[in-house]
Structure formats: C-alpha cells, structure tokens
Amino acid sequence: VRQMAISETQKFGHVTYFFNGNRSGQFDEDLEDYVEVPSDRVPFEQRPWMKAAEITDKVVAAILRRRNKYGFIRLNYANGDMVGHTGIFPAVRIAVETVDLCLGRVMKAVEAAGGILVTTADHGNSDDMYEREKKTGAVALDPRTGQPKPKTAHSLNPVPCYIYDPAGRARLRLSAQKDLGISSLAATCLKLLGYEPPADY
C-alpha cells in the first residue's frame, strides 16, 4: 500500500520519525511520500490558522485524484497543540475552528472517494484553556490581573477517536481488551486496510 505522510514543519516528525518508531528516513521510497509544508516563522497567536488549509488542499487533491495512488494518508494539524500553548483564548478558538473547517473538507473528499477516515489526537491542549483551583475546581484567577489564569500545558483529558465510514465498508470488530490507547491505532488502521496486525499490536 502506497502511503503519504503530510504535515507542516511544526509536526512533520510526528507523521514521519515518531510514526515510524523513532526511525529517521523512509522504510521504502517506492511506497512512501513525505510532504512537508513549511511553517510560518511568526508567533502562533498571530497566525492561528497556521498551514491547515495548505495541508488540506494537498490531502483533498490526493484523495480525489482520478487514479488515487495512496491506500493510506496520514496527516497532522498542529493548530490545537501549538496555538494552545500560547494560552491566548481568541487565537486558540480560531485555531480549533480552522481545523474543524479543514476536517469537514477532508470528510467530504473521503466520502466521495469511498474511503474511511480515522481522527484522533495524541493529547489534549486547546480543550482546557484555564488553570483550576485544586480544592474547588473553579477557574483560577491571575492575582495580578483578576482574569482567568491561562493554562498552556497539555491537558490530561481523554482524547476521543472517531472512525468515519460513510460507505459502511469497514467490518471492524473492536477489541475487547481494556485500557487500549493511541498505540493501538496502528492495529486498527491495519485492519481497516484489510491486513491482520501482529499479536503484540
């Protein structure tokens, strides 16, 4: 199965190096295309949309190409993570809305191509924008400004995973194993591609 890995510079290693088990370089150049979209060199809050539209343009074009050469495309939108670290709520809102619009475009392309879309994240960030008081759980206020104190670290909230299969092609039985997480998605994707994953997946 030929595959495409695409992200902007900020998260390019997440769809290449980290995805390949901390291995630099491609396993097989004949089966893998790596597409890096150069990130802007400005503070994230100044361009919270980042390169999501450019990534989406390339992915949608690859999905809808008349002779689609990719059986598997992996992409990473960096917005929720990188803009989330700024703690600037209006910018984070734009970042999340940008990804929402772009995912909508990808979903339409996947539907038109009769494909399946798996969507998840490796951690939360933009989902939890304010520090909380440990005793009460109330939003903590900055003693200097009296305003809610921004939280700039990754959240510890559970991260959802969605499988979008508009054509109903997948005949996937979810594992009965407990406490599975993001590392189990490799097995899920292999099954969706029609392969049987190794037992330790």
mmCIF file of C-alpha atoms in Angstrom:
data_model
loop_
_atom_site.group_PDB
_atom_site.id
_atom_site.type_symbol
_atom_site.label_atom_id
_atom_site.label_comp_id
_atom_site.label_asym_id
_atom_site.label_seq_id
_atom_site.Cartn_x
_atom_site.Cartn_y
_atom_site.Cartn_z
ATOM 1 C CA VAL A 1 0.000 0.000 0.000
ATOM 2 C CA ARG A 2 1.500 3.325 -1.047
ATOM 3 C CA GLN A 3 1.204 5.945 1.684
ATOM 4 C CA MET A 4 1.505 9.686 2.113
ATOM 5 C CA ALA A 5 2.647 11.474 5.269
ATOM 6 C CA ILE A 6 1.928 15.200 5.392
ATOM 7 C CA SER A 7 2.199 17.934 7.987
ATOM 8 C CA GLU A 8 3.674 21.343 8.386
ATOM 9 C CA THR A 9 7.182 21.681 9.769
ATOM 10 C CA GLN A 10 5.992 22.021 13.383
ATOM 11 C CA LYS A 11 4.637 18.463 13.435
ATOM 12 C CA PHE A 12 6.412 16.844 10.495
ATOM 13 C CA GLY A 13 8.322 14.468 12.781
ATOM 14 C CA HIS A 14 5.030 13.216 14.193
ATOM 15 C CA VAL A 15 3.905 11.783 10.849
ATOM 16 C CA THR A 16 7.383 10.567 9.888
ATOM 17 C CA TYR A 17 10.001 9.907 12.586
ATOM 18 C CA PHE A 18 7.683 9.223 15.543
ATOM 19 C CA PHE A 19 5.127 7.379 13.436
ATOM 20 C CA ASN A 20 7.880 5.063 12.189
ATOM 21 C CA GLY A 21 9.035 4.052 15.664
ATOM 22 C CA ASN A 22 11.686 6.782 16.043
ATOM 23 C CA ARG A 23 13.273 5.783 12.764
ATOM 24 C CA SER A 24 14.590 8.544 10.537
ATOM 25 C CA GLY A 25 14.075 8.228 6.827
ATOM 26 C CA GLN A 26 11.586 6.225 4.847
ATOM 27 C CA PHE A 27 11.209 2.460 5.004
ATOM 28 C CA ASP A 28 10.717 2.305 1.239
ATOM 29 C CA GLU A 29 10.841 5.355 -1.045
ATOM 30 C CA ASP A 30 8.775 3.468 -3.620
ATOM 31 C CA LEU A 31 5.903 3.134 -1.139
ATOM 32 C CA GLU A 32 6.082 6.372 0.868
ATOM 33 C CA ASP A 33 5.794 10.052 0.010
ATOM 34 C CA TYR A 34 6.697 12.598 2.673
ATOM 35 C CA VAL A 35 5.231 16.076 2.153
ATOM 36 C CA GLU A 36 6.401 18.867 4.465
ATOM 37 C CA VAL A 37 4.558 22.180 4.293
ATOM 38 C CA PRO A 38 6.916 24.857 5.670
ATOM 39 C CA SER A 39 5.550 26.544 8.797
ATOM 40 C CA ASP A 40 5.329 30.324 9.080
ATOM 41 C CA ARG A 41 8.010 31.924 11.219
ATOM 42 C CA VAL A 42 5.763 34.105 13.337
ATOM 43 C CA PRO A 43 4.261 33.651 16.813
ATOM 44 C CA PHE A 44 1.398 31.167 16.652
ATOM 45 C CA GLU A 45 -1.161 33.616 18.042
ATOM 46 C CA GLN A 46 -0.512 35.895 15.043
ATOM 47 C CA ARG A 47 -1.443 33.167 12.514
ATOM 48 C CA PRO A 48 -3.542 30.627 14.412
ATOM 49 C CA TRP A 49 -4.773 29.064 11.163
ATOM 50 C CA MET A 50 -1.146 28.008 10.555
ATOM 51 C CA LYS A 51 -0.844 25.822 7.408
ATOM 52 C CA ALA A 52 -4.018 23.792 7.878
ATOM 53 C CA ALA A 53 -5.604 24.977 4.604
ATOM 54 C CA GLU A 54 -2.484 24.184 2.573
ATOM 55 C CA ILE A 55 -2.258 20.710 4.102
ATOM 56 C CA THR A 56 -5.954 20.145 3.421
ATOM 57 C CA ASP A 57 -5.607 21.279 -0.200
ATOM 58 C CA LYS A 58 -2.880 18.686 -0.796
ATOM 59 C CA VAL A 59 -4.725 15.898 1.036
ATOM 60 C CA VAL A 60 -8.039 16.532 -0.712
ATOM 61 C CA ALA A 61 -6.272 16.596 -4.083
ATOM 62 C CA ALA A 62 -4.532 13.297 -3.264
ATOM 63 C CA ILE A 63 -7.799 11.658 -2.166
ATOM 64 C CA LEU A 64 -9.771 12.833 -5.190
ATOM 65 C CA ARG A 65 -7.075 12.200 -7.806
ATOM 66 C CA ARG A 66 -8.696 10.097 -10.502
ATOM 67 C CA ARG A 67 -6.134 7.359 -10.076
ATOM 68 C CA ASN A 68 -5.576 7.651 -6.354
ATOM 69 C CA LYS A 69 -2.166 6.149 -5.694
ATOM 70 C CA TYR A 70 -2.467 6.256 -1.904
ATOM 71 C CA GLY A 71 -4.045 3.495 0.139
ATOM 72 C CA PHE A 72 -3.177 5.311 3.371
ATOM 73 C CA ILE A 73 -2.686 9.022 4.093
ATOM 74 C CA ARG A 74 -1.642 10.304 7.497
ATOM 75 C CA LEU A 75 -1.684 13.982 8.360
ATOM 76 C CA ASN A 76 -1.289 16.145 11.400
ATOM 77 C CA TYR A 77 -2.859 19.527 12.041
ATOM 78 C CA ALA A 78 -0.608 21.354 14.516
ATOM 79 C CA ASN A 79 -3.042 24.161 15.384
ATOM 80 C CA GLY A 80 -4.685 22.839 18.545
ATOM 81 C CA ASP A 81 -1.344 21.964 20.106
ATOM 82 C CA MET A 82 0.913 24.826 19.075
ATOM 83 C CA VAL A 83 -1.622 27.654 19.391
ATOM 84 C CA GLY A 84 -2.973 26.022 22.561
ATOM 85 C CA HIS A 85 0.434 26.516 24.194
ATOM 86 C CA THR A 86 0.068 30.302 23.818
ATOM 87 C CA GLY A 87 -2.824 30.375 26.277
ATOM 88 C CA ILE A 88 -4.447 33.145 24.212
ATOM 89 C CA PHE A 89 -8.095 32.141 24.009
ATOM 90 C CA PRO A 90 -9.217 34.113 20.891
ATOM 91 C CA ALA A 91 -6.286 32.678 18.897
ATOM 92 C CA VAL A 92 -6.983 29.157 20.150
ATOM 93 C CA ARG A 93 -10.610 29.476 19.132
ATOM 94 C CA ILE A 94 -9.562 30.421 15.585
ATOM 95 C CA ALA A 95 -7.088 27.512 15.540
ATOM 96 C CA VAL A 96 -9.750 24.974 16.538
ATOM 97 C CA GLU A 97 -12.342 26.406 14.132
ATOM 98 C CA THR A 98 -9.749 26.225 11.337
ATOM 99 C CA VAL A 99 -9.146 22.531 11.956
ATOM 100 C CA ASP A 100 -12.903 21.974 12.105
ATOM 101 C CA LEU A 101 -13.352 23.552 8.653
ATOM 102 C CA CYS A 102 -10.433 21.586 7.224
ATOM 103 C CA LEU A 103 -11.654 18.272 8.624
ATOM 104 C CA GLY A 104 -15.027 18.983 7.038
ATOM 105 C CA ARG A 105 -13.322 19.260 3.658
ATOM 106 C CA VAL A 106 -11.374 16.045 4.232
ATOM 107 C CA MET A 107 -14.565 14.234 5.270
ATOM 108 C CA LYS A 108 -16.300 15.241 2.021
ATOM 109 C CA ALA A 109 -13.329 14.022 -0.020
ATOM 110 C CA VAL A 110 -13.213 10.724 1.891
ATOM 111 C CA GLU A 111 -16.931 10.241 1.295
ATOM 112 C CA ALA A 112 -16.584 10.998 -2.431
ATOM 113 C CA ALA A 113 -13.709 8.509 -2.709
ATOM 114 C CA GLY A 114 -15.470 5.786 -0.710
ATOM 115 C CA GLY A 115 -12.749 5.864 1.931
ATOM 116 C CA ILE A 116 -12.562 5.723 5.710
ATOM 117 C CA LEU A 117 -11.292 8.493 7.994
ATOM 118 C CA VAL A 118 -9.776 7.883 11.433
ATOM 119 C CA THR A 119 -9.456 11.046 13.535
ATOM 120 C CA THR A 120 -7.768 11.404 16.920
ATOM 121 C CA ALA A 121 -5.053 13.328 18.769
ATOM 122 C CA ASP A 122 -2.025 12.366 20.798
ATOM 123 C CA HIS A 123 -3.061 14.582 23.731
ATOM 124 C CA GLY A 124 -5.370 17.404 24.668
ATOM 125 C CA ASN A 125 -4.381 21.055 24.818
ATOM 126 C CA SER A 126 -6.953 23.515 23.442
ATOM 127 C CA ASP A 127 -9.711 21.644 25.269
ATOM 128 C CA ASP A 128 -8.613 23.010 28.665
ATOM 129 C CA MET A 129 -7.582 26.658 28.486
ATOM 130 C CA TYR A 130 -7.644 27.792 32.122
ATOM 131 C CA GLU A 131 -5.881 26.704 35.302
ATOM 132 C CA ARG A 132 -8.152 25.345 38.027
ATOM 133 C CA GLU A 133 -8.096 25.713 41.797
ATOM 134 C CA LYS A 134 -7.032 22.394 43.307
ATOM 135 C CA LYS A 135 -9.535 22.469 46.177
ATOM 136 C CA THR A 136 -12.647 23.690 44.373
ATOM 137 C CA GLY A 137 -12.009 23.018 40.683
ATOM 138 C CA ALA A 138 -13.044 26.594 39.924
ATOM 139 C CA VAL A 139 -11.171 28.572 37.278
ATOM 140 C CA ALA A 140 -8.075 30.095 38.894
ATOM 141 C CA LEU A 141 -7.646 33.842 38.624
ATOM 142 C CA ASP A 142 -4.362 35.607 37.972
ATOM 143 C CA PRO A 143 -3.673 37.627 41.154
ATOM 144 C CA ARG A 144 -2.165 40.490 39.109
ATOM 145 C CA THR A 145 -4.975 40.914 36.575
ATOM 146 C CA GLY A 146 -8.004 39.256 38.160
ATOM 147 C CA GLN A 147 -8.574 37.479 34.837
ATOM 148 C CA PRO A 148 -8.710 33.701 34.343
ATOM 149 C CA LYS A 149 -5.193 32.262 34.503
ATOM 150 C CA PRO A 150 -4.279 30.685 31.121
ATOM 151 C CA LYS A 151 -3.237 27.055 31.031
ATOM 152 C CA THR A 152 -0.541 26.461 28.438
ATOM 153 C CA ALA A 153 0.314 22.808 29.133
ATOM 154 C CA HIS A 154 -1.193 19.681 27.602
ATOM 155 C CA SER A 155 -4.401 18.589 29.266
ATOM 156 C CA LEU A 156 -4.875 15.206 30.885
ATOM 157 C CA ASN A 157 -8.359 14.738 29.436
ATOM 158 C CA PRO A 158 -9.140 11.556 27.496
ATOM 159 C CA VAL A 159 -8.724 12.007 23.742
ATOM 160 C CA PRO A 160 -11.544 10.717 21.533
ATOM 161 C CA CYS A 161 -11.088 8.661 18.401
ATOM 162 C CA TYR A 162 -13.625 8.734 15.566
ATOM 163 C CA ILE A 163 -13.897 6.345 12.649
ATOM 164 C CA TYR A 164 -15.875 7.890 9.788
ATOM 165 C CA ASP A 165 -17.032 5.252 7.311
ATOM 166 C CA PRO A 166 -19.790 6.843 5.199
ATOM 167 C CA ALA A 167 -19.937 3.920 2.750
ATOM 168 C CA GLY A 168 -20.168 1.348 5.541
ATOM 169 C CA ARG A 169 -17.238 -0.612 4.102
ATOM 170 C CA ALA A 170 -15.497 -1.470 7.350
ATOM 171 C CA ARG A 171 -16.317 -4.724 9.010
ATOM 172 C CA LEU A 172 -14.349 -3.981 12.124
ATOM 173 C CA ARG A 173 -14.826 -5.670 15.452
ATOM 174 C CA LEU A 174 -13.331 -3.586 18.208
ATOM 175 C CA SER A 175 -11.008 -5.328 20.621
ATOM 176 C CA ALA A 176 -12.343 -6.488 23.980
ATOM 177 C CA GLN A 177 -9.003 -5.600 25.566
ATOM 178 C CA LYS A 178 -9.162 -2.928 28.243
ATOM 179 C CA ASP A 179 -7.007 0.200 28.533
ATOM 180 C CA LEU A 180 -6.128 0.452 24.853
ATOM 181 C CA GLY A 181 -4.867 3.807 23.663
ATOM 182 C CA ILE A 182 -3.318 5.684 20.813
ATOM 183 C CA SER A 183 -0.670 3.000 20.267
ATOM 184 C CA SER A 184 -3.498 0.608 19.345
ATOM 185 C CA LEU A 185 -4.492 2.723 16.352
ATOM 186 C CA ALA A 186 -1.817 1.082 14.220
ATOM 187 C CA ALA A 187 -3.658 -2.229 14.571
ATOM 188 C CA THR A 188 -6.994 -0.537 13.825
ATOM 189 C CA CYS A 189 -5.632 1.058 10.651
ATOM 190 C CA LEU A 190 -4.077 -2.233 9.522
ATOM 191 C CA LYS A 191 -7.437 -3.954 9.964
ATOM 192 C CA LEU A 192 -9.213 -1.201 8.035
ATOM 193 C CA LEU A 193 -6.689 -1.713 5.226
ATOM 194 C CA GLY A 194 -7.515 -5.431 5.183
ATOM 195 C CA TYR A 195 -4.436 -6.743 6.998
ATOM 196 C CA GLU A 196 -4.153 -8.778 10.180
ATOM 197 C CA PRO A 197 -1.931 -6.957 12.682
ATOM 198 C CA PRO A 198 0.720 -8.816 14.685
ATOM 199 C CA ALA A 199 -0.488 -10.072 18.062
ATOM 200 C CA ASP A 200 1.580 -7.554 20.044
ATOM 201 C CA TYR A 201 -0.116 -4.615 18.316
#
